[in-house]
């Protein structure tokens, strides 16, 4: 029971920092993941043996990292984007045009490439990932803020913070899912730990293509289950946002 608690509260002692760690399958080197088995008892199903990480506690522990980065990135990008957007809408004139022009250049580019470029400069640390995602995502909030200001307030009217929160709520929910996907891409492909997944293909191929060995090894649990979890979360967030926004999302300019 104590081991199970440690798996969730402090998974780092097992070497589990995020989901990308779970993708690292090295035969005979480090801790290899095994597929869950109810027949072995709930302690083994939920806990950790000396040579394996059970998926559930490792997944729960690793999500702390991913969701922390996701929420921090969403908060920074939305606050910065809304502040810049409303300022541009208030001031107007050449400043507004310049902000829109620059923002559309960034938002029209493949934003994942912008994030990776910023991440390369900011260095692959947790704060670097947050800065990279916030930089790549804030242009969407700048354009949304300008449009929201034009549609609902006007240059001479006072705007309600409750109205702003209600107006942006669908986008917050959508971006929770979308940014989760971006964080997953960055962590899965090793941009944080310098451990690209493709490096581990050779280790997985050590199984010699034996399907039963592959299933028993637990590699498929470690890859498919987290991906399915992330996919369902992103889909749920998008559907909820769609319903809250009346079935449309016309602010993604």
GROMACS .gro file of C-alpha atoms in nm:
model
  253
    1UNK     CA    1   0.000   0.000   0.000
    2UNK     CA    2   0.286   0.239   0.086
    3UNK     CA    3   0.446   0.173  -0.252
    4UNK     CA    4   0.120   0.254  -0.429
    5UNK     CA    5   0.091   0.584  -0.239
    6UNK     CA    6   0.450   0.673  -0.330
    7UNK     CA    7   0.375   0.593  -0.695
    8UNK     CA    8   0.108   0.862  -0.700
    9UNK     CA    9   0.248   1.123  -0.460
   10UNK     CA   10   0.613   1.101  -0.563
   11UNK     CA   11   0.650   0.905  -0.888
   12UNK     CA   12   0.985   1.070  -0.955
   13UNK     CA   13   1.156   0.819  -0.728
   14UNK     CA   14   1.075   0.563  -0.996
   15UNK     CA   15   1.206   0.787  -1.269
   16UNK     CA   16   0.854   0.878  -1.386
   17UNK     CA   17   0.848   1.250  -1.462
   18UNK     CA   18   0.592   1.268  -1.742
   19UNK     CA   19   0.423   1.057  -2.007
   20UNK     CA   20   0.732   1.049  -2.226
   21UNK     CA   21   0.911   0.855  -1.953
   22UNK     CA   22   0.653   0.581  -1.988
   23UNK     CA   23   0.735   0.548  -2.356
   24UNK     CA   24   1.098   0.460  -2.285
   25UNK     CA   25   1.122   0.084  -2.310
   26UNK     CA   26   1.477  -0.036  -2.268
   27UNK     CA   27   1.532  -0.407  -2.247
   28UNK     CA   28   1.756  -0.484  -1.951
   29UNK     CA   29   1.820  -0.117  -1.877
   30UNK     CA   30   1.619   0.066  -1.615
   31UNK     CA   31   1.257  -0.007  -1.524
   32UNK     CA   32   1.052  -0.180  -1.792
   33UNK     CA   33   0.673  -0.134  -1.790
   34UNK     CA   34   0.455  -0.443  -1.758
   35UNK     CA   35   0.091  -0.481  -1.857
   36UNK     CA   36  -0.159  -0.477  -1.567
   37UNK     CA   37  -0.288  -0.813  -1.449
   38UNK     CA   38  -0.579  -0.853  -1.207
   39UNK     CA   39  -0.485  -1.215  -1.155
   40UNK     CA   40  -0.171  -1.101  -0.975
   41UNK     CA   41  -0.368  -0.920  -0.706
   42UNK     CA   42  -0.458  -0.553  -0.669
   43UNK     CA   43  -0.125  -0.469  -0.507
   44UNK     CA   44   0.064  -0.570  -0.820
   45UNK     CA   45  -0.203  -0.421  -1.046
   46UNK     CA   46  -0.184  -0.081  -0.876
   47UNK     CA   47   0.163  -0.090  -0.727
   48UNK     CA   48   0.520  -0.142  -0.832
   49UNK     CA   49   0.747  -0.443  -0.832
   50UNK     CA   50   1.124  -0.425  -0.827
   51UNK     CA   51   1.145  -0.456  -1.206
   52UNK     CA   52   0.833  -0.289  -1.339
   53UNK     CA   53   0.609   0.017  -1.322
   54UNK     CA   54   0.237  -0.050  -1.314
   55UNK     CA   55   0.056   0.178  -1.553
   56UNK     CA   56  -0.216   0.332  -1.334
   57UNK     CA   57  -0.002   0.492  -1.060
   58UNK     CA   58   0.263   0.596  -1.310
   59UNK     CA   59   0.002   0.755  -1.534
   60UNK     CA   60  -0.162   0.940  -1.244
   61UNK     CA   61   0.172   1.067  -1.122
   62UNK     CA   62   0.291   1.172  -1.466
   63UNK     CA   63  -0.027   1.368  -1.535
   64UNK     CA   64   0.072   1.607  -1.255
   65UNK     CA   65   0.350   1.735  -1.477
   66UNK     CA   66   0.150   1.754  -1.799
   67UNK     CA   67  -0.156   1.924  -1.651
   68UNK     CA   68   0.056   2.168  -1.451
   69UNK     CA   69   0.233   2.277  -1.769
   70UNK     CA   70  -0.098   2.288  -1.957
   71UNK     CA   71  -0.280   2.506  -1.702
   72UNK     CA   72   0.016   2.742  -1.658
   73UNK     CA   73   0.050   2.780  -2.035
   74UNK     CA   74  -0.322   2.847  -2.078
   75UNK     CA   75  -0.326   3.105  -1.798
   76UNK     CA   76  -0.024   3.298  -1.929
   77UNK     CA   77  -0.127   3.289  -2.295
   78UNK     CA   78  -0.486   3.393  -2.224
   79UNK     CA   79  -0.400   3.674  -1.982
   80UNK     CA   80  -0.125   3.812  -2.205
   81UNK     CA   81  -0.334   3.776  -2.521
   82UNK     CA   82  -0.645   3.936  -2.374
   83UNK     CA   83  -0.443   4.224  -2.226
   84UNK     CA   84  -0.267   4.296  -2.556
   85UNK     CA   85  -0.588   4.253  -2.757
   86UNK     CA   86  -0.800   4.484  -2.545
   87UNK     CA   87  -0.523   4.742  -2.531
   88UNK     CA   88  -0.495   4.738  -2.910
   89UNK     CA   89  -0.873   4.767  -2.946
   90UNK     CA   90  -0.887   5.056  -2.699
   91UNK     CA   91  -0.601   5.255  -2.853
   92UNK     CA   92  -0.694   5.177  -3.212
   93UNK     CA   93  -0.528   5.346  -3.507
   94UNK     CA   94  -0.185   5.239  -3.622
   95UNK     CA   95  -0.111   5.049  -3.302
   96UNK     CA   96  -0.417   4.829  -3.354
   97UNK     CA   97  -0.325   4.762  -3.717
   98UNK     CA   98   0.034   4.676  -3.624
   99UNK     CA   99  -0.077   4.434  -3.351
  100UNK     CA  100  -0.325   4.263  -3.585
  101UNK     CA  101  -0.067   4.242  -3.864
  102UNK     CA  102   0.204   4.092  -3.643
  103UNK     CA  103  -0.040   3.859  -3.468
  104UNK     CA  104  -0.178   3.723  -3.794
  105UNK     CA  105   0.174   3.648  -3.913
  106UNK     CA  106   0.237   3.438  -3.601
  107UNK     CA  107  -0.107   3.274  -3.601
  108UNK     CA  108  -0.086   3.184  -3.970
  109UNK     CA  109   0.245   3.003  -3.920
  110UNK     CA  110   0.241   2.643  -3.794
  111UNK     CA  111   0.224   2.733  -3.426
  112UNK     CA  112   0.383   2.407  -3.315
  113UNK     CA  113   0.696   2.509  -3.508
  114UNK     CA  114   0.690   2.851  -3.340
  115UNK     CA  115   0.669   2.678  -3.003
  116UNK     CA  116   0.956   2.445  -3.081
  117UNK     CA  117   1.169   2.739  -3.197
  118UNK     CA  118   1.099   2.927  -2.873
  119UNK     CA  119   1.163   2.607  -2.678
  120UNK     CA  120   1.500   2.571  -2.848
  121UNK     CA  121   1.594   2.924  -2.739
  122UNK     CA  122   1.440   2.897  -2.391
  123UNK     CA  123   1.607   2.559  -2.337
  124UNK     CA  124   1.418   2.234  -2.269
  125UNK     CA  125   1.315   2.298  -1.911
  126UNK     CA  126   0.966   2.301  -1.762
  127UNK     CA  127   0.958   2.681  -1.768
  128UNK     CA  128   1.086   2.666  -2.125
  129UNK     CA  129   0.788   2.454  -2.232
  130UNK     CA  130   0.548   2.696  -2.062
  131UNK     CA  131   0.710   2.998  -2.231
  132UNK     CA  132   0.706   2.823  -2.569
  133UNK     CA  133   0.340   2.721  -2.554
  134UNK     CA  134   0.231   3.059  -2.416
  135UNK     CA  135   0.415   3.239  -2.696
  136UNK     CA  136   0.262   3.021  -2.963
  137UNK     CA  137  -0.092   3.036  -2.821
  138UNK     CA  138  -0.129   3.401  -2.717
  139UNK     CA  139  -0.189   3.529  -3.076
  140UNK     CA  140  -0.522   3.345  -3.083
  141UNK     CA  141  -0.634   3.532  -2.770
  142UNK     CA  142  -0.515   3.864  -2.910
  143UNK     CA  143  -0.735   3.826  -3.218
  144UNK     CA  144  -1.026   3.692  -3.015
  145UNK     CA  145  -1.000   3.986  -2.773
  146UNK     CA  146  -1.004   4.245  -3.051
  147UNK     CA  147  -1.305   4.078  -3.211
  148UNK     CA  148  -1.482   4.046  -2.876
  149UNK     CA  149  -1.419   4.412  -2.798
  150UNK     CA  150  -1.551   4.523  -3.137
  151UNK     CA  151  -1.861   4.303  -3.120
  152UNK     CA  152  -1.963   4.361  -2.759
  153UNK     CA  153  -1.827   4.685  -2.620
  154UNK     CA  154  -1.703   4.943  -2.869
  155UNK     CA  155  -1.432   5.196  -2.801
  156UNK     CA  156  -1.643   5.417  -2.574
  157UNK     CA  157  -1.834   5.161  -2.372
  158UNK     CA  158  -1.750   4.996  -2.043
  159UNK     CA  159  -1.714   4.621  -2.058
  160UNK     CA  160  -1.813   4.371  -1.789
  161UNK     CA  161  -1.553   4.128  -1.662
  162UNK     CA  162  -1.829   3.870  -1.613
  163UNK     CA  163  -1.925   3.912  -1.977
  164UNK     CA  164  -1.563   3.871  -2.082
  165UNK     CA  165  -1.531   3.553  -1.875
  166UNK     CA  166  -1.854   3.413  -2.017
  167UNK     CA  167  -1.750   3.505  -2.370
  168UNK     CA  168  -1.410   3.339  -2.343
  169UNK     CA  169  -1.518   3.032  -2.141
  170UNK     CA  170  -1.574   2.812  -2.449
  171UNK     CA  171  -1.228   2.897  -2.578
  172UNK     CA  172  -1.069   2.823  -2.242
  173UNK     CA  173  -1.221   2.476  -2.249
  174UNK     CA  174  -1.123   2.417  -2.611
  175UNK     CA  175  -0.767   2.524  -2.540
  176UNK     CA  176  -0.746   2.298  -2.236
  177UNK     CA  177  -0.778   2.008  -2.475
  178UNK     CA  178  -0.569   2.157  -2.754
  179UNK     CA  179  -0.279   2.259  -2.530
  180UNK     CA  180  -0.290   1.915  -2.369
  181UNK     CA  181  -0.233   1.774  -2.716
  182UNK     CA  182   0.060   2.009  -2.772
  183UNK     CA  183   0.217   1.920  -2.437
  184UNK     CA  184   0.171   1.553  -2.522
  185UNK     CA  185   0.346   1.598  -2.857
  186UNK     CA  186   0.638   1.779  -2.694
  187UNK     CA  187   0.677   1.525  -2.413
  188UNK     CA  188   0.604   1.213  -2.616
  189UNK     CA  189   0.867   1.292  -2.875
  190UNK     CA  190   1.133   1.372  -2.622
  191UNK     CA  191   1.174   1.749  -2.657
  192UNK     CA  192   1.187   1.779  -2.279
  193UNK     CA  193   1.412   1.485  -2.192
  194UNK     CA  194   1.614   1.477  -2.516
  195UNK     CA  195   1.484   1.125  -2.561
  196UNK     CA  196   1.297   1.107  -2.893
  197UNK     CA  197   1.061   0.814  -2.915
  198UNK     CA  198   1.223   0.698  -3.238
  199UNK     CA  199   1.541   0.620  -3.041
  200UNK     CA  200   1.344   0.355  -2.851
  201UNK     CA  201   1.211   0.185  -3.164
  202UNK     CA  202   1.525  -0.028  -3.180
  203UNK     CA  203   1.472  -0.144  -2.823
  204UNK     CA  204   1.112  -0.236  -2.893
  205UNK     CA  205   1.217  -0.422  -3.209
  206UNK     CA  206   1.435  -0.638  -2.983
  207UNK     CA  207   1.113  -0.832  -2.928
  208UNK     CA  208   1.172  -0.978  -3.276
  209UNK     CA  209   0.821  -0.910  -3.397
  210UNK     CA  210   0.662  -1.170  -3.169
  211UNK     CA  211   0.307  -1.043  -3.112
  212UNK     CA  212   0.246  -1.237  -2.791
  213UNK     CA  213   0.576  -1.115  -2.647
  214UNK     CA  214   0.488  -0.760  -2.748
  215UNK     CA  215   0.150  -0.779  -2.572
  216UNK     CA  216   0.295  -0.938  -2.260
  217UNK     CA  217   0.577  -0.684  -2.242
  218UNK     CA  218   0.337  -0.403  -2.157
  219UNK     CA  219   0.474  -0.168  -2.422
  220UNK     CA  220   0.134  -0.143  -2.589
  221UNK     CA  221  -0.028  -0.052  -2.255
  222UNK     CA  222   0.223   0.226  -2.203
  223UNK     CA  223   0.169   0.370  -2.552
  224UNK     CA  224  -0.199   0.313  -2.630
  225UNK     CA  225  -0.362   0.374  -2.292
  226UNK     CA  226  -0.217   0.723  -2.231
  227UNK     CA  227  -0.284   0.821  -2.592
  228UNK     CA  228  -0.644   0.704  -2.561
  229UNK     CA  229  -0.683   0.899  -2.236
  230UNK     CA  230  -0.546   1.218  -2.393
  231UNK     CA  231  -0.761   1.171  -2.705
  232UNK     CA  232  -1.080   1.130  -2.503
  233UNK     CA  233  -0.993   1.435  -2.291
  234UNK     CA  234  -0.927   1.652  -2.597
  235UNK     CA  235  -1.245   1.533  -2.766
  236UNK     CA  236  -1.454   1.596  -2.455
  237UNK     CA  237  -1.311   1.946  -2.416
  238UNK     CA  238  -1.383   2.027  -2.781
  239UNK     CA  239  -1.740   1.894  -2.758
  240UNK     CA  240  -1.813   2.084  -2.436
  241UNK     CA  241  -1.675   2.404  -2.587
  242UNK     CA  242  -1.885   2.348  -2.900
  243UNK     CA  243  -2.203   2.321  -2.694
  244UNK     CA  244  -2.122   2.621  -2.473
  245UNK     CA  245  -2.052   2.831  -2.779
  246UNK     CA  246  -2.386   2.752  -2.938
  247UNK     CA  247  -2.244   2.504  -3.184
  248UNK     CA  248  -2.001   2.747  -3.346
  249UNK     CA  249  -1.648   2.865  -3.290
  250UNK     CA  250  -1.608   3.165  -3.518
  251UNK     CA  251  -1.341   3.336  -3.312
  252UNK     CA  252  -1.054   3.126  -3.440
  253UNK     CA  253  -0.957   3.390  -3.692
   0.00000   0.00000   0.00000
